[in-house]
């Protein structure tokens, strides 16, 4: 059986073929295959996706989406622990894109609110999640917006930025960058999951 993982480990992985494979899967199976990617395959996918299609804010949240409606993406990162999470995106009343991180340890590290916009150097092909620029509007049912530089959030989100590249219609690959702009050995995959919902944790 051909899987996302097996396509990435082939001698010459091809992004177009991977996109067609992922787009053709039922949503539950697509999510299963995306979340099966470990650190080495996430790293390979990041490099492969440098040739990906254009990526704009409307990929995450449609331009006509109601303010504060949630658009979740389930994710897995390359860390040895606490690897499962979700990034949940929403439009603010002013139209700007924002989001937060949903994880079982959010009670300790905070919700990691962020804003998201086209990458300043690669605006047509990458999006940048910025934990240093906070949204003006949080979600009451999620929790207040608080600085990511406060303890203990700063150990996870402080000064961080995540860059995103498109893989398929519902799949992204990301990489973390530190406050100095240096690329970290930290990647993550995201898969769109379910329909927009009212705010929830």
C-alpha positions as MATLAB code, in Angstrom:
seq = 'XXXXXXXXXXXXXXXXXXXXXXXXXXXXXXXXXXXXXXXXXXXXXXXXXXXXXXXXXXXXXXXXXXXXXXXXXXXXXXXXXXXXXXXXXXXXXXXXXXXXXXXXXXXXXXXXXXXXXXXXXXXXXXXXXXXXXXXXXXXXXXXXXXXXXXXXXXXXXXXXXXXXXXXXXXXXXXXXXXXXXXXXXXXXXXXXXXXXXXXXX';
ca = [
       0.000    0.000    0.000;
       1.326    3.410   -0.962;
       1.491    5.799    1.983;
       2.695    9.337    2.555;
       5.720    7.955    4.406;
       6.628    5.460    1.689;
       6.462    8.169   -0.969;
       8.863   10.357    1.023;
      11.338    7.503    1.453;
      11.399    6.638   -2.249;
      14.577    7.335   -4.194;
      13.090   10.389   -5.908;
      10.092   11.781   -4.005;
       7.948   14.070   -6.134;
       5.819   16.765   -4.522;
       3.130   16.698   -7.198;
       2.580   12.961   -6.742;
       2.468   13.396   -2.969;
      -0.113   16.160   -3.328;
      -2.331   14.010   -5.538;
      -2.028   11.103   -3.115;
      -2.992   13.191   -0.080;
      -5.813   15.006   -1.860;
      -7.302   11.677   -2.919;
      -7.478   10.180    0.567;
     -10.552   10.233    2.819;
     -10.038   12.820    5.560;
      -9.493   10.324    8.435;
      -6.898    8.341    6.464;
      -5.150   11.520    5.326;
      -4.882   12.650    8.941;
      -3.547    9.252   10.003;
      -0.846    9.254    7.334;
       0.174   12.860    8.029;
       0.494   12.285   11.775;
       2.607    9.176   11.122;
       5.544   11.270    9.856;
       8.516   11.229   12.208;
      11.306   13.820   12.520;
      13.474   12.692    9.599;
      10.569   12.610    7.160;
       9.339   15.985    8.367;
      12.777   17.408    7.643;
      12.781   15.866    4.155;
       9.287   17.171    3.474;
      10.293   20.706    4.454;
      13.031   20.689    1.821;
      10.796   19.117   -0.815;
       8.027   21.658   -0.195;
      10.320   24.561   -1.083;
       9.013   24.018   -4.621;
       5.386   23.974   -3.490;
       2.442   25.945   -4.798;
       1.515   29.440   -3.688;
       0.286   29.825   -0.134;
      -1.765   32.717    1.199;
      -3.753   33.459    4.366;
      -6.985   32.313    2.689;
      -5.588   28.775    2.642;
      -5.909   28.715    6.427;
      -9.076   30.767    6.838;
     -11.316   31.874    3.939;
     -11.471   35.628    3.433;
     -15.215   35.619    4.059;
     -15.065   33.514    7.229;
     -16.968   34.941   10.207;
     -14.708   36.607   12.786;
     -13.519   34.271   15.559;
     -14.778   31.089   13.833;
     -12.177   28.395   14.409;
     -10.283   26.551   11.670;
      -8.227   23.771   13.285;
      -5.239   21.882   11.918;
      -4.103   18.784   13.773;
      -0.342   18.508   14.049;
       2.683   16.504   15.031;
       6.088   18.007   15.694;
       9.563   16.505   15.665;
      10.123   16.743   19.418;
      10.706   13.506   21.362;
       7.866   14.349   23.780;
       4.606   16.336   23.671;
       4.588   15.902   19.899;
       0.814   15.999   19.336;
      -0.970   19.334   19.210;
      -3.242   21.466   17.033;
      -2.891   24.942   15.629;
      -6.250   26.679   15.490;
      -6.618   29.692   13.206;
      -9.268   32.424   13.137;
      -9.911   35.833   11.651;
      -9.975   38.823   13.946;
     -12.741   41.412   13.543;
     -10.290   43.626   11.632;
      -9.596   40.808    9.150;
      -6.140   39.901   10.418;
      -5.247   36.237   10.870;
      -4.556   34.890   14.349;
      -4.532   31.607   16.210;
      -3.492   29.617   19.224;
      -2.032   26.228   20.089;
      -4.242   23.513   21.494;
      -2.335   20.984   23.587;
      -2.948   19.003   26.728;
      -0.167   20.924   28.530;
      -1.675   24.324   27.689;
      -2.671   24.636   31.356;
       1.070   24.919   32.082;
       2.662   26.614   29.068;
      -0.259   28.763   27.950;
      -2.222   28.804   24.731;
       0.560   30.279   22.608;
      -1.484   32.921   20.829;
       0.039   34.182   17.581;
      -0.632   36.187   14.452;
      -0.047   34.907   10.932;
       0.768   36.738    7.694;
       2.640   36.207    4.416;
       6.371   35.647    4.886;
       8.196   38.995    4.545;
      10.787   37.604    2.108;
       8.674   34.915    0.401;
       5.132   36.325    0.499;
       3.723   34.186   -2.315;
       4.930   30.798   -1.113;
       5.203   30.856    2.688;
       3.244   32.041    5.689;
       4.810   33.110    8.970;
       3.340   32.446   12.383;
       4.685   35.066   14.788;
       4.520   34.554   18.542;
       5.992   38.007   19.172;
       3.064   39.861   17.559;
      -0.079   39.033   19.496;
      -3.685   39.293   18.321;
      -5.828   42.104   19.651;
      -8.740   39.728   20.040;
      -8.442   36.488   21.971;
     -11.106   33.850   22.453;
     -13.003   34.006   25.761;
     -13.553   30.254   25.863;
      -9.865   29.592   25.215;
      -8.295   32.130   27.544;
      -6.889   35.650   27.547;
      -4.080   36.751   25.268;
      -0.880   36.978   27.282;
       2.724   37.634   26.352;
       4.617   34.568   25.196;
       7.703   35.963   26.912;
       6.203   35.406   30.362;
       7.155   32.392   32.477;
       6.708   29.548   31.652;
       5.422   30.263   28.112;
       8.755   31.752   27.096;
      10.433   28.339   27.134;
       8.097   27.162   24.374;
       6.876   30.228   22.473;
       9.082   33.127   23.538;
      10.555   34.973   20.548;
       9.551   32.174   18.207;
       8.319   32.182   14.628;
       7.083   29.270   12.543;
       7.259   29.291    8.759;
       4.722   27.277    6.754;
       4.899   25.689    3.298;
       2.084   24.095    1.315;
       2.144   20.358    0.662;
      -1.430   19.640   -0.432;
      -4.926   21.098   -0.255;
      -5.180   20.280    3.457;
      -1.574   19.620    4.490;
       1.278   21.929    5.507;
       4.841   21.510    6.703;
       6.404   23.981    9.117;
       9.758   24.826   10.645;
      10.561   26.794   13.787;
      12.900   29.796   13.925;
      14.342   31.382   17.066;
      14.214   35.043   18.100;
      17.421   35.722   16.138;
      15.853   34.305   12.976;
      17.984   31.155   13.028;
      16.361   27.993   11.695;
      15.975   25.367   14.395;
      16.072   21.600   14.049;
      12.354   21.569   14.764;
       9.678   20.751   12.201;
       5.971   19.965   12.295;
       3.213   18.762    9.988;
      -0.336   20.120    9.969;
      -3.503   18.605    8.543;
      -6.799   20.440    8.259;
      -9.401   18.718   10.374;
     -13.200   19.145   10.594;
     -15.305   22.181    9.877;
     -14.981   25.615   11.498;
     -16.542   25.585   14.936;
     -17.400   27.950   17.732;
     -14.496   28.711   20.063;
     -13.521   25.746   22.185;
     -10.440   24.432   23.947;
];
